[in-house]
mmCIF file of C-alpha atoms and ligand atoms in Angstrom:
data_model
loop_
_atom_site.group_PDB
_atom_site.id
_atom_site.type_symbol
_atom_site.label_atom_id
_atom_site.label_comp_id
_atom_site.label_asym_id
_atom_site.label_seq_id
_atom_site.Cartn_x
_atom_site.Cartn_y
_atom_site.Cartn_z
ATOM 1 C CA MET A 1 1.178 13.781 22.098
ATOM 2 C CA SER A 2 -2.152 13.858 23.947
ATOM 3 C CA GLU A 3 -2.541 11.704 27.025
ATOM 4 C CA LEU A 4 -3.589 8.145 26.188
ATOM 5 C CA LEU A 5 -6.098 6.151 28.183
ATOM 6 C CA PRO A 6 -4.846 2.800 29.483
ATOM 7 C CA VAL A 7 -5.689 -0.083 27.139
ATOM 8 C CA LYS A 8 -8.046 -2.613 28.772
ATOM 9 C CA THR A 9 -6.843 -5.841 27.229
ATOM 10 C CA THR A 10 -4.312 -7.263 24.825
ATOM 11 C CA ASP A 11 -7.214 -8.210 22.530
ATOM 12 C CA ARG A 12 -7.363 -4.795 20.963
ATOM 13 C CA PRO A 13 -7.563 -3.398 17.445
ATOM 14 C CA PHE A 14 -4.389 -2.634 15.568
ATOM 15 C CA THR A 15 -5.891 -0.918 12.536
ATOM 16 C CA LEU A 16 -8.599 1.643 11.895
ATOM 17 C CA ILE A 17 -9.915 1.958 8.361
ATOM 18 C CA ALA A 18 -11.594 5.344 8.102
ATOM 19 C CA GLU A 19 -13.933 5.322 5.105
ATOM 20 C CA LEU A 20 -14.244 9.084 4.974
ATOM 21 C CA THR A 21 -16.691 9.159 2.066
ATOM 22 C CA TYR A 22 -18.195 6.881 -0.546
ATOM 23 C CA ARG A 23 -17.963 9.699 -3.109
ATOM 24 C CA CYS A 24 -15.402 8.943 -5.831
ATOM 25 C CA PRO A 25 -14.596 10.200 -9.330
ATOM 26 C CA LEU A 26 -14.003 6.597 -10.462
ATOM 27 C CA SER A 27 -16.513 3.775 -10.825
ATOM 28 C CA CYS A 28 -14.526 0.539 -10.682
ATOM 29 C CA PRO A 29 -16.555 -2.638 -11.223
ATOM 30 C CA TYR A 30 -15.014 -4.250 -8.120
ATOM 31 C CA CYS A 31 -15.572 -1.307 -5.765
ATOM 32 C CA SER A 32 -15.635 -2.409 -2.127
ATOM 33 C CA ASN A 33 -18.285 0.167 -1.204
ATOM 34 C CA PRO A 34 -21.769 -1.228 -0.529
ATOM 35 C CA LEU A 35 -24.181 -1.575 -3.441
ATOM 36 C CA ASN A 36 -26.393 1.060 -1.792
ATOM 37 C CA TYR A 37 -23.461 3.437 -1.253
ATOM 38 C CA ASN A 38 -25.537 6.321 -2.592
ATOM 39 C CA ASP A 39 -28.267 5.996 0.058
ATOM 40 C CA SER A 40 -29.069 9.109 2.047
ATOM 41 C CA SER A 41 -27.700 7.609 5.275
ATOM 42 C CA TYR A 42 -24.203 7.361 3.762
ATOM 43 C CA ARG A 43 -24.437 10.889 2.384
ATOM 44 C CA ARG A 44 -24.779 12.166 5.952
ATOM 45 C CA GLU A 45 -21.031 12.036 6.459
ATOM 46 C CA LEU A 46 -19.337 12.534 9.800
ATOM 47 C CA ALA A 47 -18.266 16.067 10.606
ATOM 48 C CA THR A 48 -14.606 16.935 11.091
ATOM 49 C CA GLU A 49 -14.955 16.984 14.874
ATOM 50 C CA ASP A 50 -16.581 13.531 14.860
ATOM 51 C CA TRP A 51 -13.592 12.117 12.982
ATOM 52 C CA VAL A 52 -11.044 13.891 15.199
ATOM 53 C CA ARG A 53 -12.729 12.491 18.305
ATOM 54 C CA THR A 54 -12.895 9.014 16.737
ATOM 55 C CA ILE A 55 -9.197 9.132 15.808
ATOM 56 C CA GLN A 56 -8.239 10.079 19.369
ATOM 57 C CA GLN A 57 -10.458 7.337 20.778
ATOM 58 C CA ALA A 58 -8.937 4.816 18.377
ATOM 59 C CA ARG A 59 -5.452 5.591 19.623
ATOM 60 C CA SER A 60 -6.593 5.292 23.240
ATOM 61 C CA LEU A 61 -8.099 1.921 22.378
ATOM 62 C CA GLY A 62 -4.753 0.679 21.085
ATOM 63 C CA VAL A 63 -4.859 1.343 17.330
ATOM 64 C CA TRP A 64 -1.443 1.968 15.753
ATOM 65 C CA GLN A 65 -2.217 2.441 12.095
ATOM 66 C CA LEU A 66 -4.912 4.413 10.370
ATOM 67 C CA GLY A 67 -5.925 4.065 6.729
ATOM 68 C CA PHE A 68 -7.814 7.001 5.232
ATOM 69 C CA SER A 69 -9.946 5.320 2.628
ATOM 70 C CA GLY A 70 -13.215 5.706 0.768
ATOM 71 C CA GLY A 71 -14.493 6.193 -1.945
ATOM 72 C CA GLU A 72 -11.858 8.803 -2.545
ATOM 73 C CA PRO A 73 -10.713 10.343 0.762
ATOM 74 C CA LEU A 74 -9.246 13.379 -1.013
ATOM 75 C CA VAL A 75 -12.812 14.483 -1.778
ATOM 76 C CA ARG A 76 -12.931 15.538 1.877
ATOM 77 C CA GLN A 77 -11.454 19.009 2.147
ATOM 78 C CA ASP A 78 -10.750 18.441 5.859
ATOM 79 C CA LEU A 79 -8.390 15.514 5.225
ATOM 80 C CA GLU A 80 -5.379 17.599 6.276
ATOM 81 C CA VAL A 81 -7.066 18.330 9.644
ATOM 82 C CA LEU A 82 -7.679 14.611 10.166
ATOM 83 C CA VAL A 83 -4.111 13.666 9.231
ATOM 84 C CA LYS A 84 -2.819 16.263 11.682
ATOM 85 C CA ALA A 85 -5.099 14.904 14.427
ATOM 86 C CA ALA A 86 -3.741 11.408 13.759
ATOM 87 C CA ALA A 87 -0.141 12.624 13.776
ATOM 88 C CA GLN A 88 -0.707 14.351 17.114
ATOM 89 C CA VAL A 89 -1.570 10.998 18.721
ATOM 90 C CA GLU A 90 1.297 9.270 16.864
ATOM 91 C CA LEU A 91 -0.779 7.070 14.576
ATOM 92 C CA TYR A 92 0.903 5.763 11.420
ATOM 93 C CA THR A 93 -1.239 7.079 8.581
ATOM 94 C CA THR A 94 -1.781 5.777 5.070
ATOM 95 C CA LEU A 95 -3.724 7.614 2.410
ATOM 96 C CA VAL A 96 -5.481 5.061 0.201
ATOM 97 C CA THR A 97 -6.253 6.970 -2.960
ATOM 98 C CA ALA A 98 -7.045 6.573 -6.636
ATOM 99 C CA GLY A 99 -4.588 9.435 -7.177
ATOM 100 C CA THR A 100 -6.692 11.652 -9.424
ATOM 101 C CA LEU A 101 -7.138 14.400 -6.809
ATOM 102 C CA PHE A 102 -3.615 14.118 -5.385
ATOM 103 C CA THR A 103 -2.367 17.468 -6.641
ATOM 104 C CA SER A 104 1.058 18.823 -5.678
ATOM 105 C CA LYS A 105 -0.628 21.404 -3.474
ATOM 106 C CA ARG A 106 -2.698 18.918 -1.492
ATOM 107 C CA ALA A 107 0.186 16.492 -1.329
ATOM 108 C CA SER A 108 2.414 19.160 0.271
ATOM 109 C CA GLN A 109 -0.319 20.105 2.728
ATOM 110 C CA LEU A 110 -0.844 16.478 3.713
ATOM 111 C CA CYS A 111 2.872 15.936 4.065
ATOM 112 C CA ARG A 112 3.145 18.968 6.356
ATOM 113 C CA ALA A 113 0.184 17.658 8.372
ATOM 114 C CA GLY A 114 2.196 14.502 9.062
ATOM 115 C CA LEU A 115 1.022 11.905 6.525
ATOM 116 C CA ASN A 116 3.273 8.820 6.642
ATOM 117 C CA HIS A 117 2.507 6.757 3.529
ATOM 118 C CA VAL A 118 0.516 6.876 0.286
ATOM 119 C CA GLN A 119 -1.071 3.961 -1.542
ATOM 120 C CA ILE A 120 -2.222 4.638 -5.091
ATOM 121 C CA SER A 121 -4.422 2.237 -7.025
ATOM 122 C CA ILE A 122 -3.745 1.748 -10.735
ATOM 123 C CA GLN A 123 -6.166 -0.345 -12.760
ATOM 124 C CA ASP A 124 -3.799 -1.647 -15.457
ATOM 125 C CA SER A 125 -0.391 -1.105 -17.034
ATOM 126 C CA ARG A 126 -1.865 0.605 -20.098
ATOM 127 C CA ALA A 127 -3.929 3.787 -20.287
ATOM 128 C CA THR A 128 -6.882 2.573 -22.351
ATOM 129 C CA GLU A 129 -7.367 -0.595 -20.345
ATOM 130 C CA SER A 130 -6.851 1.181 -17.016
ATOM 131 C CA ASP A 131 -9.337 3.916 -17.920
ATOM 132 C CA TYR A 132 -11.873 1.330 -19.064
ATOM 133 C CA ILE A 133 -11.897 -0.304 -15.632
ATOM 134 C CA ALA A 134 -11.799 3.045 -13.794
ATOM 135 C CA GLY A 135 -14.728 4.232 -15.910
ATOM 136 C CA THR A 136 -13.007 7.532 -16.624
ATOM 137 C CA ARG A 137 -9.829 8.863 -18.204
ATOM 138 C CA CYS A 138 -7.335 9.093 -15.331
ATOM 139 C CA PHE A 139 -4.278 6.897 -16.003
ATOM 140 C CA GLU A 140 -1.798 9.753 -16.527
ATOM 141 C CA GLN A 141 -3.072 11.552 -13.415
ATOM 142 C CA LYS A 142 -2.294 8.426 -11.407
ATOM 143 C CA LEU A 143 1.262 8.296 -12.716
ATOM 144 C CA ASP A 144 1.690 12.002 -11.906
ATOM 145 C CA ALA A 145 0.392 11.368 -8.387
ATOM 146 C CA ALA A 146 2.915 8.570 -7.898
ATOM 147 C CA ARG A 147 5.735 10.917 -8.958
ATOM 148 C CA VAL A 148 4.503 13.577 -6.515
ATOM 149 C CA VAL A 149 4.642 11.035 -3.674
ATOM 150 C CA LYS A 150 8.247 10.182 -4.540
ATOM 151 C CA ASP A 151 9.202 13.866 -4.908
ATOM 152 C CA LEU A 152 7.928 14.465 -1.370
ATOM 153 C CA GLY A 153 10.017 11.568 -0.096
ATOM 154 C CA LEU A 154 7.011 9.623 1.191
ATOM 155 C CA PRO A 155 6.864 5.822 0.928
ATOM 156 C CA LEU A 156 4.785 4.777 -2.093
ATOM 157 C CA THR A 157 2.686 1.634 -2.414
ATOM 158 C CA LEU A 158 1.142 0.861 -5.790
ATOM 159 C CA ASN A 159 -1.955 -1.301 -5.665
ATOM 160 C CA PHE A 160 -3.216 -3.292 -8.637
ATOM 161 C CA VAL A 161 -6.477 -5.194 -8.314
ATOM 162 C CA LEU A 162 -5.905 -8.234 -10.515
ATOM 163 C CA HIS A 163 -8.585 -9.952 -12.570
ATOM 164 C CA ARG A 164 -9.160 -11.814 -15.784
ATOM 165 C CA GLN A 165 -8.948 -8.707 -17.971
ATOM 166 C CA ASN A 166 -5.612 -7.336 -16.728
ATOM 167 C CA ILE A 167 -3.683 -10.260 -15.237
ATOM 168 C CA ASP A 168 -1.962 -11.099 -18.547
ATOM 169 C CA ARG A 169 -0.180 -7.732 -18.286
ATOM 170 C CA LEU A 170 1.219 -8.442 -14.829
ATOM 171 C CA GLU A 171 4.827 -8.186 -16.024
ATOM 172 C CA GLU A 172 4.079 -4.759 -17.488
ATOM 173 C CA MET A 173 2.485 -3.702 -14.202
ATOM 174 C CA LEU A 174 5.619 -4.708 -12.324
ATOM 175 C CA GLU A 175 7.774 -2.798 -14.836
ATOM 176 C CA LEU A 176 5.577 0.233 -14.207
ATOM 177 C CA CYS A 177 6.158 -0.167 -10.470
ATOM 178 C CA GLN A 178 9.896 -0.123 -11.062
ATOM 179 C CA ARG A 179 9.661 2.927 -13.325
ATOM 180 C CA LEU A 180 7.647 4.782 -10.689
ATOM 181 C CA GLN A 181 10.042 3.600 -7.963
ATOM 182 C CA ALA A 182 7.303 2.072 -5.848
ATOM 183 C CA ASP A 183 8.571 1.072 -2.436
ATOM 184 C CA ARG A 184 5.931 -1.603 -2.078
ATOM 185 C CA VAL A 185 3.468 -3.334 -4.406
ATOM 186 C CA GLU A 186 0.119 -4.880 -3.619
ATOM 187 C CA LEU A 187 -1.266 -7.331 -6.162
ATOM 188 C CA ALA A 188 -4.688 -8.139 -4.780
ATOM 189 C CA HIS A 189 -7.007 -10.344 -6.765
ATOM 190 C CA THR A 190 -10.607 -9.252 -6.720
ATOM 191 C CA GLN A 191 -12.646 -10.437 -3.748
ATOM 192 C CA TYR A 192 -16.161 -11.325 -4.842
ATOM 193 C CA TYR A 193 -18.572 -9.315 -2.734
ATOM 194 C CA GLY A 194 -20.809 -6.409 -3.696
ATOM 195 C CA TRP A 195 -19.868 -4.843 -7.016
ATOM 196 C CA ALA A 196 -17.249 -7.479 -7.773
ATOM 197 C CA LEU A 197 -19.818 -10.236 -7.279
ATOM 198 C CA GLN A 198 -22.002 -8.602 -9.934
ATOM 199 C CA ASN A 199 -19.000 -8.775 -12.244
ATOM 200 C CA ARG A 200 -17.631 -12.178 -11.280
ATOM 201 C CA ALA A 201 -17.895 -13.681 -14.764
ATOM 202 C CA ALA A 202 -15.975 -10.718 -16.202
ATOM 203 C CA LEU A 203 -13.278 -10.713 -13.527
ATOM 204 C CA LEU A 204 -12.499 -14.231 -12.303
ATOM 205 C CA PRO A 205 -9.151 -15.332 -13.787
ATOM 206 C CA THR A 206 -8.659 -18.742 -15.365
ATOM 207 C CA PRO A 207 -6.502 -21.336 -13.560
ATOM 208 C CA GLY A 208 -3.853 -20.929 -16.287
ATOM 209 C CA GLN A 209 -3.732 -17.151 -15.803
ATOM 210 C CA LEU A 210 -3.365 -17.583 -12.073
ATOM 211 C CA GLU A 211 -0.586 -20.141 -12.371
ATOM 212 C CA ARG A 212 1.391 -17.821 -14.630
ATOM 213 C CA ALA A 213 0.824 -14.873 -12.293
ATOM 214 C CA VAL A 214 2.203 -16.848 -9.351
ATOM 215 C CA GLN A 215 5.366 -17.618 -11.364
ATOM 216 C CA ILE A 216 5.788 -13.978 -12.413
ATOM 217 C CA VAL A 217 5.419 -12.735 -8.842
ATOM 218 C CA ALA A 218 7.887 -15.337 -7.549
ATOM 219 C CA ALA A 219 10.457 -14.213 -10.145
ATOM 220 C CA ALA A 220 9.892 -10.529 -9.312
ATOM 221 C CA LYS A 221 10.308 -11.240 -5.602
ATOM 222 C CA GLN A 222 13.618 -12.958 -6.323
ATOM 223 C CA ARG A 223 14.789 -9.911 -8.275
ATOM 224 C CA ARG A 224 13.748 -7.747 -5.264
ATOM 225 C CA ILE A 225 12.237 -5.117 -7.495
ATOM 226 C CA CYS A 226 10.666 -3.226 -4.542
ATOM 227 C CA PRO A 227 12.526 -2.455 -1.334
ATOM 228 C CA MET A 228 9.492 -3.124 0.872
ATOM 229 C CA GLY A 229 8.340 -6.169 -1.051
ATOM 230 C CA ILE A 230 5.390 -7.454 -3.053
ATOM 231 C CA LEU A 231 2.167 -8.633 -1.452
ATOM 232 C CA HIS A 232 0.274 -11.047 -3.709
ATOM 233 C CA VAL A 233 -3.233 -12.012 -2.580
ATOM 234 C CA ILE A 234 -4.534 -15.049 -4.486
ATOM 235 C CA PRO A 235 -8.275 -15.173 -5.330
ATOM 236 C CA ASP A 236 -9.699 -17.326 -2.580
ATOM 237 C CA TYR A 237 -11.989 -19.184 -5.020
ATOM 238 C CA TYR A 238 -8.795 -21.053 -5.950
ATOM 239 C CA GLU A 239 -7.615 -21.710 -2.405
ATOM 240 C CA ASP A 240 -8.172 -24.891 -0.371
ATOM 241 C CA TYR A 241 -8.669 -22.940 2.845
ATOM 242 C CA PRO A 242 -10.076 -19.460 3.432
ATOM 243 C CA LYS A 243 -8.180 -16.400 4.509
ATOM 244 C CA PRO A 244 -8.476 -15.068 8.068
ATOM 245 C CA CYS A 245 -10.667 -12.233 6.840
ATOM 246 C CA MET A 246 -9.724 -8.967 8.611
ATOM 247 C CA GLY A 247 -7.385 -11.059 10.783
ATOM 248 C CA GLY A 248 -10.489 -12.446 12.517
ATOM 249 C CA TRP A 249 -13.808 -10.729 13.214
ATOM 250 C CA GLY A 250 -13.469 -8.049 15.910
ATOM 251 C CA ARG A 251 -9.890 -9.078 16.531
ATOM 252 C CA ARG A 252 -7.529 -6.657 14.803
ATOM 253 C CA ALA A 253 -9.421 -3.990 12.867
ATOM 254 C CA LEU A 254 -12.294 -1.541 12.864
ATOM 255 C CA VAL A 255 -13.926 0.015 9.833
ATOM 256 C CA ILE A 256 -15.858 3.255 10.198
ATOM 257 C CA ALA A 257 -18.304 4.011 7.380
ATOM 258 C CA PRO A 258 -18.764 7.598 6.157
ATOM 259 C CA ASN A 259 -21.923 7.961 8.268
ATOM 260 C CA GLY A 260 -20.131 6.819 11.435
ATOM 261 C CA ASP A 261 -21.331 3.217 11.566
ATOM 262 C CA ALA A 262 -18.562 1.104 13.138
ATOM 263 C CA MET A 263 -18.131 -2.266 11.454
ATOM 264 C CA PRO A 264 -15.794 -5.252 11.852
ATOM 265 C CA CYS A 265 -15.220 -5.376 8.062
ATOM 266 C CA GLN A 266 -15.965 -3.352 4.955
ATOM 267 C CA ALA A 267 -18.764 -5.631 3.739
ATOM 268 C CA ALA A 268 -20.472 -6.247 7.089
ATOM 269 C CA SER A 269 -23.490 -4.134 6.127
ATOM 270 C CA SER A 270 -24.307 -6.796 3.521
ATOM 271 C CA ILE A 271 -25.224 -9.235 6.327
ATOM 272 C CA PRO A 272 -28.940 -8.743 7.149
ATOM 273 C CA GLY A 273 -29.856 -8.121 10.762
ATOM 274 C CA MET A 274 -26.508 -6.693 11.819
ATOM 275 C CA GLU A 275 -26.826 -3.577 13.957
ATOM 276 C CA PHE A 276 -23.898 -1.189 13.968
ATOM 277 C CA ALA A 277 -23.231 1.275 16.738
ATOM 278 C CA ASN A 278 -22.403 4.748 15.483
ATOM 279 C CA VAL A 279 -19.453 6.854 16.628
ATOM 280 C CA ARG A 280 -21.814 9.826 16.907
ATOM 281 C CA ASP A 281 -23.559 8.034 19.784
ATOM 282 C CA ARG A 282 -20.974 5.729 21.350
ATOM 283 C CA ASP A 283 -17.272 5.834 22.042
ATOM 284 C CA LEU A 284 -15.002 3.370 20.291
ATOM 285 C CA ASP A 285 -14.056 1.595 23.497
ATOM 286 C CA TRP A 286 -17.704 0.585 24.070
ATOM 287 C CA ILE A 287 -18.159 -0.263 20.396
ATOM 288 C CA TRP A 288 -15.096 -2.530 20.355
ATOM 289 C CA PHE A 289 -15.747 -4.384 23.610
ATOM 290 C CA GLU A 290 -19.518 -4.272 24.068
ATOM 291 C CA SER A 291 -21.395 -3.746 20.813
ATOM 292 C CA SER A 292 -23.352 -6.648 19.350
ATOM 293 C CA ALA A 293 -21.764 -6.325 15.893
ATOM 294 C CA PHE A 294 -18.177 -6.729 17.131
ATOM 295 C CA ASN A 295 -19.103 -9.618 19.419
ATOM 296 C CA ARG A 296 -21.286 -11.478 16.917
ATOM 297 C CA PHE A 297 -18.482 -13.565 15.334
ATOM 298 C CA ARG A 298 -15.613 -12.810 17.690
ATOM 299 C CA GLY A 299 -13.536 -15.769 18.886
ATOM 300 C CA THR A 300 -14.686 -19.312 18.173
ATOM 301 C CA ASP A 301 -17.795 -19.864 20.336
ATOM 302 C CA TRP A 302 -20.153 -18.986 17.475
ATOM 303 C CA MET A 303 -18.666 -21.652 15.186
ATOM 304 C CA SER A 304 -20.398 -24.852 14.223
ATOM 305 C CA GLU A 305 -18.829 -27.911 12.624
ATOM 306 C CA PRO A 306 -16.549 -28.412 10.806
ATOM 307 C CA CYS A 307 -14.833 -25.244 12.109
ATOM 308 C CA ARG A 308 -15.572 -25.899 15.781
ATOM 309 C CA SER A 309 -13.306 -28.946 15.994
ATOM 310 C CA CYS A 310 -10.863 -27.905 13.259
ATOM 311 C CA ASP A 311 -7.230 -27.254 14.118
ATOM 312 C CA ARG A 312 -7.236 -24.252 11.755
ATOM 313 C CA ALA A 313 -9.976 -22.439 13.705
ATOM 314 C CA GLN A 314 -7.414 -20.116 15.326
ATOM 315 C CA ILE A 315 -5.629 -19.632 12.009
ATOM 316 C CA ASP A 316 -8.398 -18.575 9.634
ATOM 317 C CA PHE A 317 -11.297 -18.061 12.102
ATOM 318 C CA GLY A 318 -13.643 -19.878 9.758
ATOM 319 C CA GLY A 319 -12.911 -17.536 6.861
ATOM 320 C CA CYS A 320 -15.077 -14.656 5.739
ATOM 321 C CA ARG A 321 -18.529 -14.133 7.322
ATOM 322 C CA CYS A 322 -19.732 -12.006 4.427
ATOM 323 C CA GLN A 323 -18.739 -14.614 1.858
ATOM 324 C CA ALA A 324 -20.370 -17.354 3.972
ATOM 325 C CA PHE A 325 -23.598 -15.358 3.924
ATOM 326 C CA LEU A 326 -23.422 -14.688 0.183
ATOM 327 C CA PHE A 327 -23.128 -18.377 -0.613
ATOM 328 C CA THR A 328 -25.283 -19.966 2.104
ATOM 329 C CA ASN A 329 -27.561 -17.243 3.509
ATOM 330 C CA ASN A 330 -25.972 -18.053 6.863
ATOM 331 C CA ALA A 331 -23.211 -15.734 8.035
ATOM 332 C CA ALA A 332 -22.240 -18.246 10.746
ATOM 333 C CA ALA A 333 -21.525 -21.010 8.243
ATOM 334 C CA THR A 334 -18.035 -22.208 7.377
ATOM 335 C CA ASP A 335 -16.728 -20.089 4.505
ATOM 336 C CA PRO A 336 -17.546 -22.264 1.450
ATOM 337 C CA VAL A 337 -14.087 -21.508 0.065
ATOM 338 C CA CYS A 338 -12.880 -24.095 2.597
ATOM 339 C CA GLN A 339 -12.591 -27.555 1.110
ATOM 340 C CA LEU A 340 -13.998 -28.940 4.384
ATOM 341 C CA SER A 341 -17.186 -26.881 4.109
ATOM 342 C CA PRO A 342 -20.343 -28.855 3.278
ATOM 343 C CA HIS A 343 -21.066 -26.017 0.829
ATOM 344 C CA HIS A 344 -17.711 -26.073 -0.963
ATOM 345 C CA ASP A 345 -19.412 -27.341 -4.128
ATOM 346 C CA LEU A 346 -21.080 -23.899 -4.423
ATOM 347 C CA VAL A 347 -17.657 -22.287 -4.911
ATOM 348 C CA VAL A 348 -16.571 -24.951 -7.393
ATOM 349 C CA THR A 349 -19.800 -24.469 -9.377
ATOM 350 C CA ALA A 350 -19.530 -20.670 -9.276
ATOM 351 C CA ARG A 351 -15.968 -20.900 -10.556
ATOM 352 C CA GLU A 352 -16.933 -23.254 -13.377
ATOM 353 C CA GLU A 353 -19.983 -21.201 -14.383
ATOM 354 C CA ALA A 354 -17.988 -17.958 -14.465
ATOM 355 C CA LEU A 355 -15.322 -19.494 -16.666
ATOM 356 C CA GLU A 356 -17.823 -21.147 -19.048
ATOM 357 C CA GLN A 357 -19.479 -17.841 -19.909
ATOM 358 C CA SER A 358 -18.199 -15.685 -22.738
ATOM 359 C CA LEU A 359 -16.511 -12.611 -21.292
ATOM 360 C CA PRO A 360 -19.191 -9.983 -20.519
ATOM 361 C CA LEU A 361 -18.597 -6.231 -20.333
ATOM 362 C CA VAL A 362 -18.088 -5.011 -16.800
ATOM 363 C CA VAL A 363 -20.838 -3.179 -14.946
ATOM 364 C CA HIS A 364 -19.361 -0.102 -13.300
ATOM 365 C CA ARG A 365 -20.408 0.811 -9.794
ATOM 366 C CA SER A 366 -22.256 3.947 -10.829
ATOM 367 C CA SER A 367 -24.356 2.132 -13.423
ATOM 368 C CA VAL A 368 -26.968 1.052 -10.912
ATOM 369 C CA THR A 369 -29.496 0.467 -13.655
ATOM 370 C CA GLY A 370 -27.176 -2.070 -15.233
ATOM 371 C CA ALA A 371 -25.830 0.117 -18.042
ATOM 372 C CA THR A 372 -22.285 -0.712 -19.134
ATOM 373 C CA PHE A 373 -19.286 1.229 -20.348
ATOM 374 C CA THR A 374 -17.524 0.274 -23.560
ATOM 375 C CA LYS A 375 -13.781 0.099 -24.038
ATOM 376 C CA ASN A 376 -13.859 3.240 -26.212
ATOM 377 C CA ILE A 377 -13.843 5.875 -23.535
ATOM 378 C CA GLU A 378 -14.122 9.217 -25.330
HETATM 379 FE FE1 SF4 B 401 -10.943 -22.920 8.584
HETATM 380 FE FE2 SF4 B 401 -13.353 -23.847 9.336
HETATM 381 FE FE3 SF4 B 401 -12.218 -24.737 7.094
HETATM 382 FE FE4 SF4 B 401 -11.189 -25.423 9.470
HETATM 383 S S1 SF4 B 401 -13.210 -26.003 8.663
HETATM 384 S S2 SF4 B 401 -10.043 -24.768 7.672
HETATM 385 S S3 SF4 B 401 -11.543 -23.510 10.645
HETATM 386 S S4 SF4 B 401 -12.888 -22.629 7.520
HETATM 387 FE FE1 FES B 402 -16.828 -9.281 6.021
HETATM 388 FE FE2 FES B 402 -14.850 -10.952 5.273
HETATM 389 S S1 FES B 402 -15.591 -9.145 4.232
HETATM 390 S S2 FES B 402 -15.926 -10.886 7.156
#
């Protein structure tokens, strides 16, 4: 292991999310990449040596776990080099993949490089429906990828993004997890930023669907169908209080965009006026402790009422800054998901409007002109 620099403070990041590229063979309508993911600045991806240096700096800063994400990180042919660099500084690495490029050959190479864990996203329990959401035929490739992970003896997480069009097949999804011997399952309802916000009316589940899903997950947890458990993230439009997004702004995690911009969360570039330091120009230590972006909403000093005097301020940190901006044009506002927010009616209205509409076709992330896919993918 290379020599580590002393960590300055206990208030240090735990997780680095390395968005290696926004390129991806899929085009999911809830993609977390920015709406302008195809801009030239994002196409100027970091070089291998930039990532290796950033990984080493992350470990020196105190990071323990590293998620290789995207887009599709397997598009990067240097992924094995990056995994090896992470293993050399004893970071726990997760490959977050759609699975379509996870061939046996690459899987073996990544395993030899020291990869610790693989998370594969599957869009539905059935091929046609899964391929419709993915925007391409890929369901069987995903199942093959899951089998390859198990054959290599690596821990396997299966991730299903839940929404109105697949949530009624939740039991089938859990059966699929058992068949594929998933060690862990993530059932994450869509979060409505970026692409998902464009598709909110097509994706927001009904209250009845959600209630049933909660019962199904509770029963599956009792049956202990996965050794490492099931994580179920409820859509926050149905919560009374917001989630501590990213564990608090600038508190636990860093996200590095493909072009090297260092951000406190994956959607931070959607907040106008934010300036992100770039790992090409600055080291991560400076970015974490000194940069304006990481300090902008760190702690509680930036809060106004009702958060400022709320006893949940250290629990949820006022919720999500990006969602606050989307609803109120003010990223420093209380997340309107909170029932104490003066803007909570905006969430209630958005929920009601989405559910009143007849179910539209989804707009896939690549269809920037607004074109839509049909369910008959040929
Ligand atoms: Fe959280 Fe602010 Fe709502 Fe209190 S008022 S619960 S701190 S979002
Ligand atoms: Fe940016 Fe929640 S996604 S703070």
